[in-house]
PDB file of C-alpha atoms and ligand atoms in Angstrom:
ATOM      1  CA  MET A  13     -37.980   2.878 -42.267  1.00  0.00           C
ATOM      2  CA  TYR A  14     -34.878   4.939 -41.938  1.00  0.00           C
ATOM      3  CA  PHE A  15     -33.919   8.081 -43.771  1.00  0.00           C
ATOM      4  CA  SER A  16     -30.588   7.273 -45.289  1.00  0.00           C
ATOM      5  CA  GLY A  17     -29.440  10.757 -46.271  1.00  0.00           C
ATOM      6  CA  ILE A  18     -27.118   9.621 -49.046  1.00  0.00           C
ATOM      7  CA  GLN A  19     -25.921  12.608 -51.037  1.00  0.00           C
ATOM      8  CA  LYS A  20     -23.670  12.908 -54.049  1.00  0.00           C
ATOM      9  CA  LEU A  21     -21.124  15.718 -53.947  1.00  0.00           C
ATOM     10  CA  ASP A  22     -19.110  15.482 -57.144  1.00  0.00           C
ATOM     11  CA  ASN A  23     -17.016  12.352 -56.719  1.00  0.00           C
ATOM     12  CA  LEU A  24     -17.890  12.076 -53.062  1.00  0.00           C
ATOM     13  CA  LEU A  25     -20.714  10.185 -51.540  1.00  0.00           C
ATOM     14  CA  LEU A  26     -21.817  11.788 -48.319  1.00  0.00           C
ATOM     15  CA  VAL A  27     -23.723   9.424 -46.046  1.00  0.00           C
ATOM     16  CA  SER A  28     -25.345  10.831 -42.931  1.00  0.00           C
ATOM     17  CA  VAL A  29     -25.789   7.809 -40.718  1.00  0.00           C
ATOM     18  CA  PRO A  30     -29.001   8.113 -38.673  1.00  0.00           C
ATOM     19  CA  ARG A  31     -29.170   7.213 -35.007  1.00  0.00           C
ATOM     20  CA  ASP A  32     -30.988   4.167 -33.632  1.00  0.00           C
ATOM     21  CA  LEU A  33     -30.753   1.985 -36.709  1.00  0.00           C
ATOM     22  CA  VAL A  34     -31.721  -1.617 -36.094  1.00  0.00           C
ATOM     23  CA  ASP A  35     -29.920  -4.496 -37.774  1.00  0.00           C
ATOM     24  CA  ASP A  36     -31.878  -4.847 -41.001  1.00  0.00           C
ATOM     25  CA  GLU A  37     -31.771  -1.085 -41.474  1.00  0.00           C
ATOM     26  CA  VAL A  38     -28.014  -1.125 -41.003  1.00  0.00           C
ATOM     27  CA  ILE A  39     -27.700  -3.773 -43.684  1.00  0.00           C
ATOM     28  CA  GLN A  40     -30.071  -1.884 -45.985  1.00  0.00           C
ATOM     29  CA  LEU A  41     -28.081   1.311 -45.513  1.00  0.00           C
ATOM     30  CA  ARG A  42     -24.918  -0.507 -46.511  1.00  0.00           C
ATOM     31  CA  ARG A  43     -26.571  -1.901 -49.630  1.00  0.00           C
ATOM     32  CA  ASP A  44     -27.824   1.552 -50.522  1.00  0.00           C
ATOM     33  CA  VAL A  45     -24.310   2.918 -50.095  1.00  0.00           C
ATOM     34  CA  LEU A  46     -22.762   0.245 -52.319  1.00  0.00           C
ATOM     35  CA  GLN A  47     -25.419   0.812 -54.943  1.00  0.00           C
ATOM     36  CA  ALA A  48     -24.872   4.558 -54.867  1.00  0.00           C
ATOM     37  CA  ILE A  49     -21.106   4.080 -55.240  1.00  0.00           C
ATOM     38  CA  ARG A  50     -21.752   2.108 -58.396  1.00  0.00           C
ATOM     39  CA  GLN A  51     -24.395   4.457 -59.737  1.00  0.00           C
ATOM     40  CA  PHE A  52     -22.415   7.640 -59.162  1.00  0.00           C
ATOM     41  CA  LYS A  53     -18.954   6.111 -59.633  1.00  0.00           C
ATOM     42  CA  SER A  54     -18.021   7.645 -56.311  1.00  0.00           C
ATOM     43  CA  GLN A  55     -14.431   7.245 -55.251  1.00  0.00           C
ATOM     44  CA  ILE A  56     -14.659   8.502 -51.724  1.00  0.00           C
ATOM     45  CA  VAL A  57     -17.418   7.710 -49.277  1.00  0.00           C
ATOM     46  CA  LEU A  58     -17.810   9.932 -46.253  1.00  0.00           C
ATOM     47  CA  LEU A  59     -19.703   8.192 -43.497  1.00  0.00           C
ATOM     48  CA  ASP A  60     -20.796  10.918 -41.136  1.00  0.00           C
ATOM     49  CA  PHE A  61     -21.672   9.758 -37.638  1.00  0.00           C
ATOM     50  CA  SER A  62     -22.423  13.067 -35.988  1.00  0.00           C
ATOM     51  CA  GLN A  63     -26.022  12.011 -35.306  1.00  0.00           C
ATOM     52  CA  VAL A  64     -25.045   8.684 -33.757  1.00  0.00           C
ATOM     53  CA  ASP A  65     -24.828   8.637 -29.955  1.00  0.00           C
ATOM     54  CA  ILE A  66     -24.857   4.893 -29.263  1.00  0.00           C
ATOM     55  CA  CYS A  67     -22.395   2.670 -31.095  1.00  0.00           C
ATOM     56  CA  ASP A  68     -22.251  -0.976 -30.023  1.00  0.00           C
ATOM     57  CA  SER A  69     -20.039  -3.734 -31.418  1.00  0.00           C
ATOM     58  CA  PHE A  70     -22.584  -4.655 -34.077  1.00  0.00           C
ATOM     59  CA  PHE A  71     -22.410  -1.106 -35.356  1.00  0.00           C
ATOM     60  CA  GLY A  72     -18.620  -1.167 -35.206  1.00  0.00           C
ATOM     61  CA  ARG A  73     -18.639  -4.258 -37.356  1.00  0.00           C
ATOM     62  CA  PHE A  74     -20.905  -2.431 -39.790  1.00  0.00           C
ATOM     63  CA  ILE A  75     -18.409   0.426 -40.091  1.00  0.00           C
ATOM     64  CA  TYR A  76     -15.521  -1.938 -40.641  1.00  0.00           C
ATOM     65  CA  GLY A  77     -17.436  -4.145 -43.083  1.00  0.00           C
ATOM     66  CA  THR A  78     -18.629  -1.170 -45.081  1.00  0.00           C
ATOM     67  CA  SER A  79     -15.090   0.107 -45.394  1.00  0.00           C
ATOM     68  CA  GLN A  80     -13.885  -3.306 -46.630  1.00  0.00           C
ATOM     69  CA  MET A  81     -16.696  -3.624 -49.160  1.00  0.00           C
ATOM     70  CA  THR A  82     -16.175  -0.095 -50.388  1.00  0.00           C
ATOM     71  CA  LYS A  83     -12.518  -0.882 -50.916  1.00  0.00           C
ATOM     72  CA  LEU A  84     -13.461  -3.820 -53.100  1.00  0.00           C
ATOM     73  CA  MET A  85     -15.440  -1.424 -55.254  1.00  0.00           C
ATOM     74  CA  GLY A  86     -12.349   0.690 -55.761  1.00  0.00           C
ATOM     75  CA  ALA A  87     -13.531   3.446 -53.454  1.00  0.00           C
ATOM     76  CA  LYS A  88     -12.442   4.581 -50.027  1.00  0.00           C
ATOM     77  CA  VAL A  89     -14.315   5.192 -46.808  1.00  0.00           C
ATOM     78  CA  ILE A  90     -13.564   8.074 -44.486  1.00  0.00           C
ATOM     79  CA  ILE A  91     -15.561   8.363 -41.297  1.00  0.00           C
ATOM     80  CA  SER A  92     -16.304  11.649 -39.648  1.00  0.00           C
ATOM     81  CA  GLY A  93     -18.188  13.145 -36.773  1.00  0.00           C
ATOM     82  CA  LEU A  94     -17.737  10.442 -34.131  1.00  0.00           C
ATOM     83  CA  GLN A  95     -18.671  12.037 -30.820  1.00  0.00           C
ATOM     84  CA  ASP A  96     -16.179  12.015 -27.925  1.00  0.00           C
ATOM     85  CA  ALA A  97     -18.430   9.824 -25.796  1.00  0.00           C
ATOM     86  CA  VAL A  98     -18.871   7.376 -28.663  1.00  0.00           C
ATOM     87  CA  ILE A  99     -15.123   7.195 -29.295  1.00  0.00           C
ATOM     88  CA  GLU A 100     -14.322   6.637 -25.617  1.00  0.00           C
ATOM     89  CA  THR A 101     -16.930   3.912 -25.386  1.00  0.00           C
ATOM     90  CA  MET A 102     -15.864   2.147 -28.592  1.00  0.00           C
ATOM     91  CA  VAL A 103     -12.220   2.025 -27.611  1.00  0.00           C
ATOM     92  CA  GLU A 104     -12.890   0.875 -24.040  1.00  0.00           C
ATOM     93  CA  LEU A 105     -15.204  -1.794 -25.400  1.00  0.00           C
ATOM     94  CA  GLY A 106     -12.248  -3.051 -27.403  1.00  0.00           C
ATOM     95  CA  MET A 107     -13.308  -1.883 -30.840  1.00  0.00           C
ATOM     96  CA  THR A 108     -10.417  -0.591 -32.818  1.00  0.00           C
ATOM     97  CA  LEU A 109     -11.121  -0.136 -36.470  1.00  0.00           C
ATOM     98  CA  PRO A 110      -7.903  -0.937 -38.282  1.00  0.00           C
ATOM     99  CA  ASP A 111      -7.582   0.446 -41.798  1.00  0.00           C
ATOM    100  CA  VAL A 112     -10.479   2.833 -41.284  1.00  0.00           C
ATOM    101  CA  ASP A 113      -9.540   6.472 -41.723  1.00  0.00           C
ATOM    102  CA  ALA A 114     -11.294   9.032 -39.602  1.00  0.00           C
ATOM    103  CA  VAL A 115     -11.475  12.786 -39.416  1.00  0.00           C
ATOM    104  CA  LEU A 116     -12.952  15.047 -36.799  1.00  0.00           C
ATOM    105  CA  ASP A 117     -15.839  16.542 -38.700  1.00  0.00           C
ATOM    106  CA  LEU A 118     -17.284  17.151 -42.113  1.00  0.00           C
ATOM    107  CA  ASP A 119     -15.141  20.208 -42.781  1.00  0.00           C
ATOM    108  CA  ASP A 120     -11.960  18.242 -42.148  1.00  0.00           C
ATOM    109  CA  ALA A 121     -13.281  15.423 -44.283  1.00  0.00           C
ATOM    110  CA  LEU A 122     -13.893  17.738 -47.218  1.00  0.00           C
ATOM    111  CA  GLU A 123     -10.473  19.253 -46.817  1.00  0.00           C
ATOM    112  CA  LEU A 124      -8.800  15.856 -46.730  1.00  0.00           C
ATOM    113  CA  THR A 125     -10.671  14.592 -49.749  1.00  0.00           C
ATOM    114  CA  SER A 126      -9.871  17.763 -51.618  1.00  0.00           C
ATOM    115  CA  ARG A 127      -6.175  17.104 -50.996  1.00  0.00           C
ATOM    116  CA  MET A 128      -6.604  13.515 -52.167  1.00  0.00           C
ATOM    117  CA  PHE A 129      -8.212  14.690 -55.378  1.00  0.00           C
ATOM    118  CA  LYS A 130      -5.305  17.009 -55.940  1.00  0.00           C
ATOM    119  CA  ARG A 131      -2.703  14.321 -55.460  1.00  0.00           C
ATOM    120  CA  ASN A 132      -4.280  11.843 -57.760  1.00  0.00           C
ATOM    121  CA  GLY A 133      -5.984  12.937 -60.950  1.00  0.00           C
ATOM    122  CA  LYS A 134      -7.562   9.508 -61.162  1.00  0.00           C
ATOM    123  CA  LEU A 135      -9.826  10.490 -58.350  1.00  0.00           C
ATOM    124  CA  GLY A 136     -11.343  12.988 -60.775  1.00  0.00           C
ATOM    125  CA  GLY A 137     -13.983  10.488 -61.808  1.00  0.00           C
ATOM    126  CA  ALA A 138     -15.154   8.625 -64.872  1.00  0.00           C
ATOM    127  CA  ASP A 139     -13.964  11.141 -67.414  1.00  0.00           C
ATOM    128  CA  ALA A 140     -10.779  12.095 -65.590  1.00  0.00           C
ATOM    129  CA  ASP A 141      -8.737  10.383 -68.270  1.00  0.00           C
ATOM    130  CA  ASN A 142      -9.925  12.789 -70.928  1.00  0.00           C
ATOM    131  CA  GLU A 143      -8.250  15.846 -69.564  1.00  0.00           C
ATOM    132  CA  ALA A 144      -5.969  16.807 -66.756  1.00  0.00           C
ATOM    133  CA  MET A 145      -7.488  18.017 -63.530  1.00  0.00           C
ATOM    134  CA  PRO A 146      -7.905  21.795 -63.502  1.00  0.00           C
ATOM    135  CA  ASP A 147      -5.332  23.677 -61.449  1.00  0.00           C
ATOM    136  CA  ASP A 148      -7.858  24.904 -58.974  1.00  0.00           C
ATOM    137  CA  ASP A 149      -9.309  21.475 -58.414  1.00  0.00           C
ATOM    138  CA  ASP A 150     -10.199  22.441 -54.867  1.00  0.00           C
ATOM    139  CA  LYS A 151     -13.206  24.024 -56.448  1.00  0.00           C
ATOM    140  CA  VAL A 152     -14.396  20.604 -57.485  1.00  0.00           C
ATOM    141  CA  LEU A 153     -15.541  20.201 -53.919  1.00  0.00           C
ATOM    142  CA  ALA A 154     -17.013  23.617 -53.480  1.00  0.00           C
ATOM    143  CA  LYS A 155     -20.754  23.645 -53.070  1.00  0.00           C
TER     144      LYS A 155
ATOM    145  CA  MET B  25     -39.224  10.841  -1.363  1.00  0.00           C
ATOM    146  CA  SER B  26     -36.865  10.259  -4.217  1.00  0.00           C
ATOM    147  CA  SER B  27     -34.466   7.980  -2.406  1.00  0.00           C
ATOM    148  CA  SER B  28     -36.097   4.700  -3.434  1.00  0.00           C
ATOM    149  CA  PRO B  29     -34.697   2.936  -6.500  1.00  0.00           C
ATOM    150  CA  ASN B  30     -36.413   3.524  -9.839  1.00  0.00           C
ATOM    151  CA  THR B  31     -36.912   0.587 -12.152  1.00  0.00           C
ATOM    152  CA  LEU B  32     -37.132   0.284 -15.916  1.00  0.00           C
ATOM    153  CA  PHE B  33     -38.227  -3.131 -17.105  1.00  0.00           C
ATOM    154  CA  PHE B  34     -37.936  -4.391 -20.681  1.00  0.00           C
ATOM    155  CA  ARG B  35     -39.073  -7.607 -22.292  1.00  0.00           C
ATOM    156  CA  ILE B  36     -36.423  -8.386 -24.884  1.00  0.00           C
ATOM    157  CA  GLU B  37     -37.325 -10.409 -27.973  1.00  0.00           C
ATOM    158  CA  THR B  38     -36.328  -8.317 -30.960  1.00  0.00           C
ATOM    159  CA  VAL B  39     -33.664  -5.788 -31.896  1.00  0.00           C
ATOM    160  CA  HIS B  40     -36.387  -3.141 -31.652  1.00  0.00           C
ATOM    161  CA  ASP B  41     -36.811  -3.985 -27.968  1.00  0.00           C
ATOM    162  CA  VAL B  42     -33.050  -3.626 -27.569  1.00  0.00           C
ATOM    163  CA  SER B  43     -33.030  -0.305 -29.370  1.00  0.00           C
ATOM    164  CA  SER B  44     -35.745   1.159 -27.183  1.00  0.00           C
ATOM    165  CA  ALA B  45     -34.203  -0.204 -23.970  1.00  0.00           C
ATOM    166  CA  ARG B  46     -30.787   1.328 -24.674  1.00  0.00           C
ATOM    167  CA  ARG B  47     -32.271   4.699 -25.596  1.00  0.00           C
ATOM    168  CA  LYS B  48     -34.331   4.799 -22.367  1.00  0.00           C
ATOM    169  CA  GLY B  49     -31.270   3.703 -20.404  1.00  0.00           C
ATOM    170  CA  LEU B  50     -29.283   6.544 -21.946  1.00  0.00           C
ATOM    171  CA  MET B  51     -31.978   9.055 -21.038  1.00  0.00           C
ATOM    172  CA  LEU B  52     -32.220   7.785 -17.470  1.00  0.00           C
ATOM    173  CA  ALA B  53     -28.458   7.977 -17.010  1.00  0.00           C
ATOM    174  CA  MET B  54     -28.333  11.523 -18.379  1.00  0.00           C
ATOM    175  CA  ASP B  55     -31.251  12.554 -16.160  1.00  0.00           C
ATOM    176  CA  MET B  56     -29.435  11.164 -13.122  1.00  0.00           C
ATOM    177  CA  GLY B  57     -26.410  13.291 -13.909  1.00  0.00           C
ATOM    178  CA  PHE B  58     -24.028  10.794 -15.468  1.00  0.00           C
ATOM    179  CA  GLN B  59     -21.587  12.433 -17.848  1.00  0.00           C
ATOM    180  CA  THR B  60     -22.316  11.797 -21.516  1.00  0.00           C
ATOM    181  CA  ALA B  61     -19.459   9.303 -21.898  1.00  0.00           C
ATOM    182  CA  ASP B  62     -20.661   7.235 -18.919  1.00  0.00           C
ATOM    183  CA  ALA B  63     -24.291   7.392 -20.008  1.00  0.00           C
ATOM    184  CA  THR B  64     -23.173   6.214 -23.440  1.00  0.00           C
ATOM    185  CA  LYS B  65     -21.354   3.270 -21.866  1.00  0.00           C
ATOM    186  CA  ILE B  66     -24.477   2.298 -19.943  1.00  0.00           C
ATOM    187  CA  ALA B  67     -26.497   2.436 -23.175  1.00  0.00           C
ATOM    188  CA  VAL B  68     -23.939   0.323 -25.029  1.00  0.00           C
ATOM    189  CA  VAL B  69     -23.908  -2.305 -22.268  1.00  0.00           C
ATOM    190  CA  ILE B  70     -27.712  -2.516 -22.462  1.00  0.00           C
ATOM    191  CA  SER B  71     -27.329  -2.866 -26.223  1.00  0.00           C
ATOM    192  CA  GLU B  72     -24.694  -5.618 -26.029  1.00  0.00           C
ATOM    193  CA  LEU B  73     -26.449  -7.679 -23.361  1.00  0.00           C
ATOM    194  CA  GLY B  74     -29.834  -7.169 -24.991  1.00  0.00           C
ATOM    195  CA  ARG B  75     -28.502  -8.215 -28.359  1.00  0.00           C
ATOM    196  CA  ASN B  76     -27.035 -11.357 -26.820  1.00  0.00           C
ATOM    197  CA  ILE B  77     -30.433 -12.229 -25.353  1.00  0.00           C
ATOM    198  CA  VAL B  78     -32.030 -11.889 -28.808  1.00  0.00           C
ATOM    199  CA  SER B  79     -29.247 -13.759 -30.608  1.00  0.00           C
ATOM    200  CA  TYR B  80     -28.474 -16.581 -28.212  1.00  0.00           C
ATOM    201  CA  ALA B  81     -31.468 -17.046 -25.926  1.00  0.00           C
ATOM    202  CA  GLY B  82     -34.334 -15.841 -28.136  1.00  0.00           C
ATOM    203  CA  LYS B  83     -35.955 -13.875 -25.376  1.00  0.00           C
ATOM    204  CA  GLY B  84     -35.384 -12.555 -21.897  1.00  0.00           C
ATOM    205  CA  THR B  85     -35.587  -9.393 -19.850  1.00  0.00           C
ATOM    206  CA  ILE B  86     -33.510  -6.363 -19.019  1.00  0.00           C
ATOM    207  CA  THR B  87     -34.072  -4.475 -15.808  1.00  0.00           C
ATOM    208  CA  VAL B  88     -32.416  -1.141 -15.203  1.00  0.00           C
ATOM    209  CA  LEU B  89     -32.362  -0.147 -11.544  1.00  0.00           C
ATOM    210  CA  SER B  90     -31.275   3.257 -10.415  1.00  0.00           C
ATOM    211  CA  GLN B  91     -30.562   4.575  -6.982  1.00  0.00           C
ATOM    212  CA  ALA B  92     -31.155   8.251  -7.516  1.00  0.00           C
ATOM    213  CA  GLY B  93     -31.842   9.480  -4.015  1.00  0.00           C
ATOM    214  CA  ASP B  94     -30.068  12.276  -2.189  1.00  0.00           C
ATOM    215  CA  ASN B  95     -28.774  10.292   0.745  1.00  0.00           C
ATOM    216  CA  SER B  96     -26.987   7.327  -0.734  1.00  0.00           C
ATOM    217  CA  ARG B  97     -24.476   7.091  -3.528  1.00  0.00           C
ATOM    218  CA  LYS B  98     -26.162   6.962  -6.903  1.00  0.00           C
ATOM    219  CA  TYR B  99     -25.752   4.149  -9.396  1.00  0.00           C
ATOM    220  CA  ILE B 100     -27.322   2.378 -12.322  1.00  0.00           C
ATOM    221  CA  LYS B 101     -27.573  -1.374 -12.298  1.00  0.00           C
ATOM    222  CA  ILE B 102     -28.390  -3.413 -15.401  1.00  0.00           C
ATOM    223  CA  ILE B 103     -29.736  -6.931 -14.988  1.00  0.00           C
ATOM    224  CA  ALA B 104     -29.939  -9.009 -18.181  1.00  0.00           C
ATOM    225  CA  ASP B 105     -31.754 -12.262 -17.628  1.00  0.00           C
ATOM    226  CA  ASP B 106     -32.657 -15.160 -19.897  1.00  0.00           C
ATOM    227  CA  ARG B 107     -33.556 -18.825 -19.724  1.00  0.00           C
ATOM    228  CA  GLY B 108     -31.559 -19.714 -22.831  1.00  0.00           C
ATOM    229  CA  PRO B 109     -28.794 -22.294 -23.316  1.00  0.00           C
ATOM    230  CA  GLY B 110     -26.281 -20.611 -21.013  1.00  0.00           C
ATOM    231  CA  ILE B 111     -22.796 -19.424 -21.941  1.00  0.00           C
ATOM    232  CA  LYS B 112     -20.319 -22.162 -22.748  1.00  0.00           C
ATOM    233  CA  ASN B 113     -16.588 -21.422 -22.625  1.00  0.00           C
ATOM    234  CA  LEU B 114     -17.161 -18.573 -20.206  1.00  0.00           C
ATOM    235  CA  ASN B 115     -13.445 -17.970 -19.700  1.00  0.00           C
ATOM    236  CA  GLN B 116     -12.861 -17.440 -23.401  1.00  0.00           C
ATOM    237  CA  VAL B 117     -15.932 -15.220 -23.628  1.00  0.00           C
ATOM    238  CA  LEU B 118     -14.592 -13.077 -20.785  1.00  0.00           C
ATOM    239  CA  ASP B 119     -11.173 -12.865 -22.425  1.00  0.00           C
ATOM    240  CA  GLY B 120     -12.844 -11.313 -25.448  1.00  0.00           C
ATOM    241  CA  GLY B 121     -12.594 -11.957 -29.155  1.00  0.00           C
ATOM    242  CA  TYR B 122     -14.435 -15.253 -28.843  1.00  0.00           C
ATOM    243  CA  THR B 123     -17.663 -15.626 -30.778  1.00  0.00           C
ATOM    244  CA  THR B 124     -19.924 -18.448 -31.890  1.00  0.00           C
ATOM    245  CA  SER B 125     -21.835 -16.268 -34.317  1.00  0.00           C
ATOM    246  CA  GLY B 126     -19.336 -14.362 -36.441  1.00  0.00           C
ATOM    247  CA  GLY B 127     -19.629 -11.329 -34.204  1.00  0.00           C
ATOM    248  CA  MET B 128     -16.735  -9.350 -32.796  1.00  0.00           C
ATOM    249  CA  GLY B 129     -16.774 -11.238 -29.507  1.00  0.00           C
ATOM    250  CA  LEU B 130     -16.673  -7.977 -27.589  1.00  0.00           C
ATOM    251  CA  GLY B 131     -20.167  -7.839 -26.085  1.00  0.00           C
ATOM    252  CA  VAL B 132     -19.536  -9.560 -22.758  1.00  0.00           C
ATOM    253  CA  SER B 133     -15.833  -8.791 -22.314  1.00  0.00           C
ATOM    254  CA  GLY B 134     -16.289  -5.186 -23.407  1.00  0.00           C
ATOM    255  CA  SER B 135     -19.348  -4.614 -21.229  1.00  0.00           C
ATOM    256  CA  ARG B 136     -17.330  -5.753 -18.271  1.00  0.00           C
ATOM    257  CA  LYS B 137     -14.694  -3.127 -19.048  1.00  0.00           C
ATOM    258  CA  LEU B 138     -17.274  -0.388 -19.412  1.00  0.00           C
ATOM    259  CA  MET B 139     -18.861  -0.944 -15.985  1.00  0.00           C
ATOM    260  CA  ASP B 140     -17.611  -0.762 -12.387  1.00  0.00           C
ATOM    261  CA  GLU B 141     -19.044  -4.076 -11.232  1.00  0.00           C
ATOM    262  CA  PHE B 142     -19.873  -7.074 -13.359  1.00  0.00           C
ATOM    263  CA  ASN B 143     -21.242 -10.454 -12.415  1.00  0.00           C
ATOM    264  CA  ILE B 144     -22.297 -13.471 -14.486  1.00  0.00           C
ATOM    265  CA  ARG B 145     -24.367 -16.437 -13.424  1.00  0.00           C
ATOM    266  CA  THR B 146     -24.773 -18.981 -16.156  1.00  0.00           C
ATOM    267  CA  GLY B 147     -25.247 -22.709 -16.469  1.00  0.00           C
ATOM    268  CA  GLU B 148     -25.793 -25.027 -19.372  1.00  0.00           C
ATOM    269  CA  GLY B 149     -29.519 -25.281 -19.941  1.00  0.00           C
ATOM    270  CA  GLU B 150     -30.210 -22.928 -17.063  1.00  0.00           C
ATOM    271  CA  GLY B 151     -29.914 -19.573 -18.749  1.00  0.00           C
ATOM    272  CA  THR B 152     -27.815 -16.549 -18.035  1.00  0.00           C
ATOM    273  CA  THR B 153     -28.092 -13.636 -15.640  1.00  0.00           C
ATOM    274  CA  ILE B 154     -25.636 -10.791 -16.008  1.00  0.00           C
ATOM    275  CA  THR B 155     -25.587  -7.951 -13.506  1.00  0.00           C
ATOM    276  CA  ALA B 156     -23.589  -4.819 -14.233  1.00  0.00           C
ATOM    277  CA  LEU B 157     -23.316  -1.685 -12.139  1.00  0.00           C
ATOM    278  CA  LYS B 158     -21.939   1.780 -12.681  1.00  0.00           C
ATOM    279  CA  TRP B 159     -21.503   4.346  -9.902  1.00  0.00           C
ATOM    280  CA  LEU B 160     -22.313   7.956 -10.593  1.00  0.00           C
TER     281      LEU B 160
HETATM  282  N1  ADP C 217     -27.154 -14.713 -23.103  1.00  0.00           N
HETATM  283  C1  ADP C 217     -26.371 -15.646 -23.700  1.00  0.00           C
HETATM  284  N2  ADP C 217     -26.767 -16.940 -23.771  1.00  0.00           N
HETATM  285  C2  ADP C 217     -25.985 -17.872 -24.359  1.00  0.00           C
HETATM  286  N3  ADP C 217     -24.774 -17.620 -24.900  1.00  0.00           N
HETATM  287  C3  ADP C 217     -24.317 -16.360 -24.870  1.00  0.00           C
HETATM  288  C4  ADP C 217     -25.081 -15.302 -24.267  1.00  0.00           C
HETATM  289  N4  ADP C 217     -24.365 -14.165 -24.372  1.00  0.00           N
HETATM  290  C5  ADP C 217     -23.220 -14.489 -25.005  1.00  0.00           C
HETATM  291  N5  ADP C 217     -23.183 -15.809 -25.299  1.00  0.00           N
HETATM  292  C6  ADP C 217     -22.059 -16.531 -25.955  1.00  0.00           C
HETATM  293  O1  ADP C 217     -20.872 -15.805 -25.742  1.00  0.00           O
HETATM  294  C7  ADP C 217     -20.258 -15.460 -26.993  1.00  0.00           C
HETATM  295  C8  ADP C 217     -19.606 -14.090 -26.908  1.00  0.00           C
HETATM  296  O2  ADP C 217     -20.589 -13.095 -26.733  1.00  0.00           O
HETATM  297  P1  ADP C 217     -20.207 -11.588 -27.014  1.00  0.00           P
HETATM  298  O3  ADP C 217     -19.042 -11.245 -26.158  1.00  0.00           O
HETATM  299  O4  ADP C 217     -21.420 -10.755 -26.863  1.00  0.00           O
HETATM  300  O5  ADP C 217     -19.700 -11.579 -28.529  1.00  0.00           O
HETATM  301  P2  ADP C 217     -20.560 -11.862 -29.866  1.00  0.00           P
HETATM  302  O6  ADP C 217     -22.011 -11.654 -29.526  1.00  0.00           O
HETATM  303  O7  ADP C 217     -20.037 -10.889 -30.853  1.00  0.00           O
HETATM  304  O8  ADP C 217     -20.281 -13.283 -30.241  1.00  0.00           O
HETATM  305  C9  ADP C 217     -21.371 -15.532 -27.996  1.00  0.00           C
HETATM  306  O9  ADP C 217     -20.886 -15.782 -29.304  1.00  0.00           O
HETATM  307  C10 ADP C 217     -22.236 -16.657 -27.448  1.00  0.00           C
HETATM  308  O10 ADP C 217     -21.721 -17.913 -27.838  1.00  0.00           O
HETATM  309 MG1   MG C 218     -22.776 -10.084 -28.400  1.00  0.00          MG
END
């Protein structure tokens, strides 16, 4: 079995994608992610790939599919941590991932999501309607 | 003497076989001195061709040959061999984006782009042998 490493960080779902997943584990991981989005009412899903060093076209399809499914749940996927060698290989293989937003690493991802929270109070979560976002809503993301 | 070719041989029947073959291929390439990006490409080609064996032929073999000696130019050669149905519409498959299984249709066409030399022998009912080489 795989260790999925799905973590809730306020309205974020942080998913550390393990290396060497085989197909049924990939599908299970995706189901776990979708379930966690529902359970935690997450609005942004960070898929972190920093552990992944081999990414074939099946895996690329997983990334794209997960981002589409997440969208249908009203959330958004951001991918982070793709290694240089993985990026070069994916692109030369012909895998472009349209509509999938990426950032360099986890720090950048947290910064980006913090800005998104700021722009749109709705991203504040289930009870965001009750009161306006606090001014220092950056702190929402602080650990 | 280290100038004779080394061989890794894998029986491919499941995605687990593919996973272990690509990881060992990656390690071999790194050990030989391939840069990370090139070693990654070799691993992905093993993954794509191995996955095709599992999906379309049921079973087959992958052989990874390396010429790692001091005297001659070093390379890694991947030979993916099966006795499955053979590849129909080879031209479309090589163009890329063509799939009979709902995949991305990038396995064969993309593998060709990732390697320096690429050769396919396939015939209906005769199986498929793909040979792919990357120079160090
Ligand atoms: N070893 C094989 N034996 C028979 N058919 C194959 C084999 N490899 C590939 N094919 C055929 O070529 C098509 C394209 O393969 P590929 O480029 O790997 O893309 P995908 O696997 O995503 O369809 C497959 O859909 C399949 O019809
Ligand atoms: Mg394929």
